[in-house]
Short mmCIF file of C-alpha atoms in Angstrom, two decimals:
data_model
loop_
_atom_site.label_atom_id
_atom_site.label_comp_id
_atom_site.label_asym_id
_atom_site.label_seq_id
_atom_site.Cartn_x
_atom_site.Cartn_y
_atom_site.Cartn_z
CA UNK A 1 -36.13 123.32 237.77
CA UNK A 2 -35.52 122.36 241.51
CA UNK A 3 -32.29 120.93 242.85
CA UNK A 4 -32.14 118.39 245.63
CA UNK A 5 -28.98 119.59 247.27
CA UNK A 6 -28.78 117.10 249.67
CA UNK A 7 -28.39 114.18 247.02
CA UNK A 8 -25.77 115.64 244.69
CA UNK A 9 -22.39 117.23 245.33
CA UNK A 10 -21.67 120.93 245.51
CA UNK A 11 -19.86 121.06 242.26
CA UNK A 12 -22.79 119.46 240.40
CA UNK A 13 -25.08 121.97 242.17
CA UNK A 14 -23.11 124.80 240.71
CA UNK A 15 -23.04 123.18 237.27
CA UNK A 16 -26.83 122.91 237.28
CA UNK A 17 -27.29 126.43 238.46
CA UNK A 18 -24.91 127.86 235.64
CA UNK A 19 -27.00 125.68 233.28
CA UNK A 20 -30.25 127.27 234.47
CA UNK A 21 -28.92 130.69 233.96
CA UNK A 22 -27.45 130.04 230.60
CA UNK A 23 -30.33 128.09 229.17
CA UNK A 24 -33.28 129.99 230.56
CA UNK A 25 -33.81 132.19 227.54
CA UNK A 26 -33.60 129.22 225.32
CA UNK A 27 -35.77 127.10 227.58
CA UNK A 28 -38.56 129.97 227.61
CA UNK A 29 -38.42 130.12 223.75
CA UNK A 30 -38.67 126.40 223.45
CA UNK A 31 -41.78 126.39 225.62
CA UNK A 32 -43.61 129.07 223.50
CA UNK A 33 -42.65 127.04 220.27
CA UNK A 34 -44.18 123.95 221.82
CA UNK A 35 -47.35 125.88 222.76
CA UNK A 36 -47.44 127.29 219.08
CA UNK A 37 -47.01 123.57 217.90
CA UNK A 38 -49.59 122.16 219.94
CA UNK A 39 -52.02 124.77 219.17
CA UNK A 40 -53.59 122.88 216.02
CA UNK A 41 -55.69 125.91 214.85
CA UNK A 42 -52.73 128.07 214.79
CA UNK A 43 -50.49 125.47 213.33
CA UNK A 44 -52.93 124.90 210.42
CA UNK A 45 -53.27 128.36 209.60
CA UNK A 46 -49.72 128.97 209.42
CA UNK A 47 -49.15 125.72 207.22
CA UNK A 48 -52.09 126.12 204.76
CA UNK A 49 -50.52 128.59 202.55
CA UNK A 50 -47.35 126.17 202.19
CA UNK A 51 -49.52 123.32 201.25
CA UNK A 52 -51.69 125.32 198.88
CA UNK A 53 -48.41 126.42 197.14
CA UNK A 54 -47.10 122.88 196.88
CA UNK A 55 -50.40 121.56 195.47
CA UNK A 56 -50.27 124.42 192.76
CA UNK A 57 -46.55 123.48 192.16
CA UNK A 58 -47.73 119.86 191.90
CA UNK A 59 -50.53 120.64 189.27
CA UNK A 60 -47.73 122.31 186.99
CA UNK A 61 -44.91 119.92 187.66
CA UNK A 62 -46.70 116.57 188.19
CA UNK A 63 -46.15 114.83 184.66
CA UNK A 64 -42.15 115.64 184.91
CA UNK A 65 -41.76 114.64 188.42
CA UNK A 66 -44.05 111.51 188.66
CA UNK A 67 -44.62 110.52 185.10
CA UNK A 68 -42.03 107.47 185.36
CA UNK A 69 -43.46 106.33 188.46
CA UNK A 70 -47.30 106.42 187.55
CA UNK A 71 -46.41 104.62 184.27
CA UNK A 72 -44.81 101.90 186.12
CA UNK A 73 -47.74 101.36 188.42
CA UNK A 74 -50.21 101.65 185.38
CA UNK A 75 -48.21 99.15 183.52
CA UNK A 76 -48.24 96.65 186.45
CA UNK A 77 -51.95 97.11 186.85
CA UNK A 78 -52.57 96.57 183.23
CA UNK A 79 -50.40 93.40 183.21
CA UNK A 80 -52.27 92.06 186.23
CA UNK A 81 -55.61 92.72 184.82
CA UNK A 82 -54.90 91.80 181.15
CA UNK A 83 -57.47 88.75 181.11
CA UNK A 84 -60.16 91.23 182.43
CA UNK A 85 -59.34 93.61 179.73
CA UNK A 86 -59.25 91.05 177.07
CA UNK A 87 -62.55 89.79 178.04
CA UNK A 88 -64.01 93.19 178.10
CA UNK A 89 -62.67 94.18 174.71
CA UNK A 90 -62.99 90.89 172.81
CA UNK A 91 -66.70 91.34 171.68
CA UNK A 92 -65.99 94.69 170.32
CA UNK A 93 -62.72 93.74 168.72
CA UNK A 94 -64.44 90.76 167.15
CA UNK A 95 -67.29 92.98 165.56
CA UNK A 96 -64.62 95.27 164.32
CA UNK A 97 -62.68 92.32 162.73
CA UNK A 98 -65.81 91.02 161.25
CA UNK A 99 -66.66 94.43 159.62
CA UNK A 100 -62.96 94.69 158.41
CA UNK A 101 -62.95 91.17 156.82
CA UNK A 102 -66.56 91.62 155.16
CA UNK A 103 -65.05 95.11 153.80
CA UNK A 104 -61.93 93.42 152.43
CA UNK A 105 -64.05 90.79 150.83
CA UNK A 106 -66.24 93.26 149.34
CA UNK A 107 -63.21 94.83 147.73
CA UNK A 108 -61.65 91.58 146.62
CA UNK A 109 -64.86 90.82 144.82
CA UNK A 110 -64.93 94.23 143.20
CA UNK A 111 -61.25 93.61 142.14
CA UNK A 112 -62.11 90.17 140.83
CA UNK A 113 -65.29 91.50 138.91
CA UNK A 114 -63.17 94.17 137.21
CA UNK A 115 -60.42 91.51 136.32
CA UNK A 116 -63.23 89.28 134.82
CA UNK A 117 -64.41 92.34 132.72
CA UNK A 118 -61.06 92.94 131.24
CA UNK A 119 -59.81 89.46 130.76
CA UNK A 120 -60.63 87.06 127.75
CA UNK A 121 -58.59 83.92 128.53
CA UNK A 122 -60.25 80.31 127.94
CA UNK A 123 -60.53 79.97 131.69
CA UNK A 124 -62.47 83.11 131.91
CA UNK A 125 -64.76 82.07 129.04
CA UNK A 126 -65.22 78.79 131.09
CA UNK A 127 -66.03 80.75 134.28
CA UNK A 128 -68.47 82.83 132.32
CA UNK A 129 -70.16 79.77 130.74
CA UNK A 130 -70.48 78.02 134.22
CA UNK A 131 -71.65 81.17 135.74
CA UNK A 132 -74.43 81.60 133.13
CA UNK A 133 -75.41 78.23 133.03
CA UNK A 134 -75.81 77.67 136.80
CA UNK A 135 -76.82 81.29 137.49
CA UNK A 136 -73.92 81.80 139.98
CA UNK A 137 -71.94 85.13 139.91
CA UNK A 138 -68.58 84.89 138.23
CA UNK A 139 -66.88 86.48 141.18
CA UNK A 140 -68.14 83.97 143.59
CA UNK A 141 -66.92 81.26 141.32
CA UNK A 142 -63.42 82.79 141.30
CA UNK A 143 -63.32 83.43 145.15
CA UNK A 144 -64.26 79.78 145.55
CA UNK A 145 -61.36 78.63 143.40
CA UNK A 146 -59.09 81.00 145.28
CA UNK A 147 -60.25 79.67 148.74
CA UNK A 148 -60.14 75.83 147.84
CA UNK A 149 -59.81 73.59 150.85
CA UNK A 150 -56.59 71.98 151.59
CA UNK A 151 -56.10 68.92 153.56
CA UNK A 152 -53.25 69.93 156.10
CA UNK A 153 -52.98 66.69 158.08
CA UNK A 154 -54.60 63.19 157.86
CA UNK A 155 -54.75 60.64 160.63
CA UNK A 156 -55.68 56.91 160.45
CA UNK A 157 -56.80 55.77 163.93
CA UNK A 158 -57.90 52.54 165.45
CA UNK A 159 -61.57 53.37 166.65
CA UNK A 160 -61.73 52.10 170.16
CA UNK A 161 -58.32 52.35 171.36
CA UNK A 162 -57.30 55.81 169.63
CA UNK A 163 -53.96 54.17 168.75
CA UNK A 164 -52.45 55.50 165.59
CA UNK A 165 -52.28 53.35 162.50
CA UNK A 166 -50.41 56.23 160.32
CA UNK A 167 -50.47 59.98 159.89
CA UNK A 168 -49.09 62.46 157.24
CA UNK A 169 -48.85 66.27 157.56
CA UNK A 170 -47.83 69.21 155.70
CA UNK A 171 -45.97 70.75 158.71
CA UNK A 172 -44.26 69.46 161.83
CA UNK A 173 -46.68 69.57 164.82
CA UNK A 174 -47.45 67.85 168.12
CA UNK A 175 -46.89 64.20 168.69
CA UNK A 176 -49.29 62.48 166.40
CA UNK A 177 -50.00 59.64 168.87
CA UNK A 178 -51.03 62.06 171.46
CA UNK A 179 -53.48 63.90 168.81
CA UNK A 180 -54.88 60.57 167.80
CA UNK A 181 -55.57 59.86 171.32
CA UNK A 182 -56.98 63.08 172.34
CA UNK A 183 -59.25 63.19 169.13
CA UNK A 184 -60.49 59.73 170.01
CA UNK A 185 -61.30 60.89 173.57
CA UNK A 186 -63.19 63.86 172.41
CA UNK A 187 -65.07 61.70 170.13
CA UNK A 188 -65.90 58.96 172.69
CA UNK A 189 -66.96 61.76 175.15
CA UNK A 190 -69.38 63.52 172.65
CA UNK A 191 -70.76 60.18 171.60
CA UNK A 192 -71.22 58.87 175.31
CA UNK A 193 -72.78 62.22 176.47
CA UNK A 194 -75.34 62.69 173.71
CA UNK A 195 -76.06 59.11 173.01
CA UNK A 196 -77.83 59.72 170.00
CA UNK A 197 -78.30 56.05 168.65
CA UNK A 198 -75.49 54.87 166.36
CA UNK A 199 -74.27 58.51 165.36
CA UNK A 200 -70.84 59.52 165.25
CA UNK A 201 -69.05 62.63 165.72
CA UNK A 202 -68.02 63.58 162.20
CA UNK A 203 -66.65 67.20 162.36
CA UNK A 204 -64.84 69.45 164.94
CA UNK A 205 -64.16 73.20 164.06
CA UNK A 206 -61.05 74.91 165.60
CA UNK A 207 -60.26 78.41 164.49
CA UNK A 208 -59.49 78.05 160.85
CA UNK A 209 -59.32 74.45 160.87
CA UNK A 210 -62.00 71.81 160.32
CA UNK A 211 -61.39 68.17 161.51
CA UNK A 212 -63.58 65.97 159.47
CA UNK A 213 -63.76 62.39 160.70
CA UNK A 214 -65.04 59.57 158.68
CA UNK A 215 -65.96 56.43 160.66
CA UNK A 216 -65.55 52.82 159.67
CA UNK A 217 -66.03 49.76 161.98
CA UNK A 218 -62.59 49.43 163.42
CA UNK A 219 -60.90 52.65 162.48
CA UNK A 220 -61.68 56.27 161.42
CA UNK A 221 -59.80 58.73 159.33
CA UNK A 222 -59.49 62.32 160.83
CA UNK A 223 -58.54 65.02 158.30
CA UNK A 224 -57.47 68.57 159.40
CA UNK A 225 -58.46 70.99 156.72
CA UNK A 226 -58.20 74.62 155.99
CA UNK A 227 -59.96 76.94 153.47
CA UNK A 228 -63.80 77.10 152.82
CA UNK A 229 -65.69 73.83 152.77
CA UNK A 230 -69.00 73.40 150.82
CA UNK A 231 -71.18 70.43 150.93
CA UNK A 232 -69.79 69.21 147.57
CA UNK A 233 -66.34 69.56 148.88
CA UNK A 234 -67.16 67.30 151.87
CA UNK A 235 -68.74 65.03 149.51
CA UNK A 236 -65.44 65.08 147.39
CA UNK A 237 -63.33 64.37 150.50
CA UNK A 238 -65.66 61.63 151.61
CA UNK A 239 -65.38 59.96 148.09
CA UNK A 240 -61.68 60.40 148.53
CA UNK A 241 -61.48 58.71 151.99
CA UNK A 242 -63.75 55.72 150.65
CA UNK A 243 -61.23 55.18 147.78
CA UNK A 244 -58.34 55.10 150.13
CA UNK A 245 -60.10 52.67 152.49
CA UNK A 246 -61.18 50.50 149.52
CA UNK A 247 -57.45 50.67 148.19
CA UNK A 248 -55.43 50.02 151.40
CA UNK A 249 -57.64 48.97 154.43
CA UNK A 250 -58.94 45.58 153.44
CA UNK A 251 -57.05 43.55 156.12
CA UNK A 252 -57.63 43.67 159.78
CA UNK A 253 -54.42 44.67 162.12
CA UNK A 254 -54.14 43.32 165.77
CA UNK A 255 -50.68 44.79 166.76
CA UNK A 256 -49.81 48.28 165.88
CA UNK A 257 -46.17 48.47 165.25
CA UNK A 258 -43.69 50.78 163.53
CA UNK A 259 -43.59 48.87 160.37
CA UNK A 260 -47.32 49.14 159.99
CA UNK A 261 -47.40 53.02 160.92
CA UNK A 262 -44.76 53.58 158.35
CA UNK A 263 -46.70 51.71 155.72
CA UNK A 264 -50.06 53.61 156.40
CA UNK A 265 -48.32 56.91 156.84
CA UNK A 266 -46.65 56.55 153.41
CA UNK A 267 -50.11 55.75 151.83
CA UNK A 268 -51.81 58.58 153.58
CA UNK A 269 -49.17 60.88 152.34
CA UNK A 270 -49.35 59.83 148.75
CA UNK A 271 -53.15 59.71 148.77
CA UNK A 272 -54.01 62.90 150.81
CA UNK A 273 -50.92 65.33 151.31
CA UNK A 274 -48.37 64.81 148.48
CA UNK A 275 -50.93 63.93 145.64
CA UNK A 276 -48.02 64.24 143.18
CA UNK A 277 -46.23 61.25 144.51
CA UNK A 278 -49.47 59.11 143.83
CA UNK A 279 -49.75 60.49 140.20
CA UNK A 280 -46.24 59.32 139.46
CA UNK A 281 -46.68 55.74 140.73
CA UNK B 1 -42.74 71.56 146.32
CA UNK B 2 -43.92 71.80 150.10
CA UNK B 3 -42.41 69.44 152.35
CA UNK B 4 -44.52 66.84 153.95
CA UNK B 5 -44.12 64.86 156.94
CA UNK B 6 -44.96 61.18 158.01
CA UNK B 7 -43.92 58.71 160.48
CA UNK B 8 -40.58 56.86 159.66
CA UNK B 9 -39.81 53.71 161.55
CA UNK B 10 -36.71 53.47 163.56
CA UNK B 11 -37.26 49.78 164.73
CA UNK B 12 -40.31 47.75 165.18
CA UNK B 13 -41.80 49.37 168.44
CA UNK B 14 -45.17 48.40 169.38
CA UNK B 15 -47.76 50.80 170.65
CA UNK B 16 -50.42 49.85 173.76
CA UNK B 17 -53.15 51.98 175.17
CA UNK B 18 -53.12 52.07 179.02
CA UNK B 19 -55.58 53.48 181.32
CA UNK B 20 -54.91 55.09 184.64
CA UNK B 21 -58.04 54.68 186.85
CA UNK B 22 -59.14 54.77 190.40
CA UNK B 23 -60.91 57.10 192.85
CA UNK B 24 -60.63 60.96 193.14
CA UNK B 25 -57.36 62.10 194.63
CA UNK B 26 -55.31 58.92 194.82
CA UNK B 27 -52.65 60.39 192.63
CA UNK B 28 -53.24 59.18 189.16
CA UNK B 29 -52.24 62.32 187.59
CA UNK B 30 -49.32 62.82 189.75
CA UNK B 31 -48.06 59.14 188.76
CA UNK B 32 -48.80 60.30 185.13
CA UNK B 33 -46.86 63.47 185.58
CA UNK B 34 -44.16 61.83 187.50
CA UNK B 35 -43.63 59.08 184.73
CA UNK B 36 -43.88 61.36 181.84
CA UNK B 37 -42.35 64.55 182.98
CA UNK B 38 -40.57 63.50 186.23
CA UNK B 39 -42.56 66.16 188.07
CA UNK B 40 -44.55 66.30 191.01
CA UNK B 41 -46.74 69.12 192.57
CA UNK B 42 -48.67 69.25 195.82
CA UNK B 43 -51.42 71.28 194.49
CA UNK B 44 -54.57 69.03 193.75
CA UNK B 45 -56.01 69.86 190.54
CA UNK B 46 -59.04 67.52 189.60
CA UNK B 47 -58.60 66.05 186.10
CA UNK B 48 -61.37 67.24 183.60
CA UNK B 49 -62.47 64.35 181.39
CA UNK B 50 -59.22 62.67 180.23
CA UNK B 51 -55.72 63.57 179.46
CA UNK B 52 -53.64 61.70 176.88
CA UNK B 53 -49.90 61.30 176.67
CA UNK B 54 -47.20 59.06 175.51
CA UNK B 55 -43.99 57.41 176.74
CA UNK B 56 -41.75 54.93 175.20
CA UNK B 57 -40.17 52.47 177.47
CA UNK B 58 -37.51 49.82 176.88
CA UNK B 59 -38.77 46.23 177.94
CA UNK B 60 -35.97 43.65 177.55
CA UNK B 61 -34.51 45.29 174.78
CA UNK B 62 -37.65 46.19 172.88
CA UNK B 63 -39.22 49.67 172.53
CA UNK B 64 -42.68 49.77 173.67
CA UNK B 65 -44.96 53.03 173.18
CA UNK B 66 -47.42 53.38 176.02
CA UNK B 67 -50.19 55.67 175.11
CA UNK B 68 -51.42 56.70 178.75
CA UNK B 69 -55.04 57.87 179.38
CA UNK B 70 -55.34 59.63 182.60
CA UNK B 71 -59.17 59.41 183.26
CA UNK B 72 -60.89 61.74 185.76
CA UNK B 73 -61.66 60.09 189.04
CA UNK B 74 -63.90 57.06 189.72
CA UNK B 75 -64.16 53.77 188.02
CA UNK B 76 -67.85 53.13 187.90
CA UNK B 77 -69.81 52.81 184.74
CA UNK B 78 -72.21 55.75 185.28
CA UNK B 79 -69.34 58.24 185.97
CA UNK B 80 -66.64 57.53 183.43
CA UNK B 81 -67.66 56.69 179.72
CA UNK B 82 -67.10 53.04 179.12
CA UNK B 83 -65.80 53.85 175.52
CA UNK B 84 -62.54 55.52 177.27
CA UNK B 85 -61.66 51.86 178.30
CA UNK B 86 -62.19 50.29 174.94
CA UNK B 87 -59.14 49.01 173.11
CA UNK B 88 -56.81 49.27 176.19
CA UNK B 89 -54.17 46.64 176.56
CA UNK B 90 -53.50 47.67 180.11
CA UNK B 91 -54.97 49.24 183.34
CA UNK B 92 -53.32 50.66 186.21
CA UNK B 93 -55.90 50.61 189.24
CA UNK B 94 -54.49 53.10 191.76
CA UNK B 95 -55.48 53.59 195.31
CA UNK B 96 -54.46 55.84 198.18
CA UNK B 97 -52.80 53.87 200.93
CA UNK B 98 -53.98 56.53 203.53
CA UNK B 99 -57.61 56.53 202.58
CA UNK B 100 -59.27 53.22 203.27
CA UNK B 101 -62.38 54.47 201.13
CA UNK B 102 -60.25 54.35 197.86
CA UNK B 103 -59.60 50.50 198.21
CA UNK B 104 -62.99 49.38 199.82
CA UNK B 105 -64.65 48.71 196.43
CA UNK B 106 -61.57 47.23 194.87
CA UNK B 107 -62.80 43.63 194.23
CA UNK B 108 -65.98 45.00 192.51
CA UNK B 109 -63.95 47.58 190.48
CA UNK B 110 -61.39 45.04 189.18
CA UNK B 111 -64.37 42.69 188.29
CA UNK B 112 -65.96 45.47 186.12
CA UNK B 113 -62.72 46.55 184.46
CA UNK B 114 -61.92 42.62 183.74
CA UNK B 115 -65.42 42.61 181.95
CA UNK B 116 -64.64 45.75 179.69
CA UNK B 117 -61.07 44.69 178.63
CA UNK B 118 -61.10 41.14 178.87
CA UNK B 119 -57.56 39.44 178.56
CA UNK B 120 -55.98 42.77 179.20
CA UNK B 121 -53.39 43.41 181.79
CA UNK B 122 -54.54 45.25 185.29
CA UNK B 123 -51.97 46.33 187.79
CA UNK B 124 -53.17 47.31 191.38
CA UNK B 125 -51.09 50.04 192.58
CA UNK B 126 -51.19 51.56 196.16
CA UNK B 127 -49.81 55.05 196.01
CA UNK B 128 -48.60 57.54 198.53
CA UNK B 129 -46.27 55.09 200.22
CA UNK B 130 -44.19 58.12 201.34
CA UNK B 131 -46.96 59.14 203.92
CA UNK B 132 -47.04 55.70 205.93
CA UNK B 133 -44.24 54.04 208.09
CA UNK B 134 -43.23 50.56 207.80
CA UNK B 135 -45.39 49.15 210.57
CA UNK B 136 -48.68 50.94 209.34
CA UNK B 137 -47.81 49.65 205.70
CA UNK B 138 -48.07 46.07 206.80
CA UNK B 139 -51.34 46.72 208.72
CA UNK B 140 -52.85 48.56 205.87
CA UNK B 141 -52.10 46.06 203.27
CA UNK B 142 -53.91 43.36 205.28
CA UNK B 143 -56.99 45.65 205.02
CA UNK B 144 -56.62 45.91 201.25
CA UNK B 145 -59.10 43.19 199.85
CA UNK B 146 -57.11 42.35 196.78
CA UNK B 147 -53.48 41.43 195.96
CA UNK B 148 -51.37 44.59 195.47
CA UNK B 149 -48.87 44.50 192.69
CA UNK B 150 -46.69 47.45 193.53
CA UNK B 151 -46.58 50.28 196.24
CA UNK B 152 -45.54 53.81 194.77
CA UNK B 153 -44.97 57.28 195.50
CA UNK B 154 -45.69 59.82 192.80
CA UNK B 155 -43.94 62.47 195.23
CA UNK B 156 -40.79 60.82 195.59
CA UNK B 157 -40.93 58.74 192.39
CA UNK B 158 -40.47 55.62 194.45
CA UNK B 159 -41.36 52.60 192.22
CA UNK B 160 -43.03 54.69 189.46
CA UNK B 161 -40.84 53.65 186.71
CA UNK B 162 -40.66 50.05 187.95
CA UNK B 163 -44.51 50.00 187.92
CA UNK B 164 -44.72 50.82 184.28
CA UNK B 165 -41.87 48.44 183.38
CA UNK B 166 -43.82 45.74 185.19
CA UNK B 167 -46.62 46.47 183.22
CA UNK B 168 -44.83 46.88 179.77
CA UNK B 169 -43.32 43.31 180.50
CA UNK B 170 -46.79 41.73 181.02
CA UNK B 171 -47.93 43.66 177.93
CA UNK B 172 -45.38 42.06 175.57
CA UNK B 173 -45.05 38.77 177.08
#
């Protein structure tokens, strides 16, 4: 280090000289260290063993040290990609469920067959007779009896406007007025879109539900049904709807008010849902 | 015995079907959401098909149940199934005060709507009034080739309730 003696005081010059003497060795050592650090090849050579050791340690201790953090990242990633995973897995899961249900049905049928063999009640004899007479397996007849359709909800809807005349249901659900409106919108859309002459949309399937619609001139009835539905069942329901229409829907209605809704809802309930009430009348 | 449910009357409320129609992006769904849920969103999501909901309003002491059909954009016959309009007692024709293209065909549209629901009530509504100032408002209204019933803002809620009350009064009178 050079000192410009003209610019600083004598005292400071002495101080700097003392510093130079005292720090000389340290400064030299520092300079050597800096050179070593700046020599990339030498630095790598010295550092490599430490890194290798750390990697070896990491291989052994990784689960303990980073398990929680990795799990958290994985969980987040999983949550964000939920829909993609569902899309990816749905077909395989669907096939698995289908196979499982089919197996369960087979096992149920076997159980029923065994029961049939061991029972001698009047009903069994009737089933046996029907089975022999129509050439249908007894197990199929009993299964059909067990899975008989049930009317869960029924709506009487004005055909053009979608306004509700009345409704009855086995359980509390969404606003029935809105359901009637949306059903009418779907129906109108399908009928307009495909324009198949005078044809009407008469069934919608949704999950375990089937919504049957029977159309009349100014109104239609929509019935939400669970259980298996054969052509004969559909015929039975259709006859039931016709008998309802014949009994209650003779007069035309201009304004839909709550009194009318209450009246028709009561009829619908008695006729389709709570059939015991109808029998008591 | 399983519990069953059917409608029990509380009074003598009348139900009426009301259609919200008008060009794309005029704010039909926003008016619908503001009226039904008191909500507004800046995001534009085009309506697919139709959305139905209900709100009961009180008109001069009488309850009136409005079944609102929010129909996807456009009024013309070839774009929207005519059957959506059938049985409607009222139509709210919405246009955007900031886009002249949305009120240019108003006369033709109203004529068409009148032919579908003869005798029904049609209200012409200028929406997005929050986006224009007083001076512009007067100028824009002179350009609209039809009598405007009310100006609304689905965003601020201005006149939204009043618009449905006005329609309700006409529906039961």
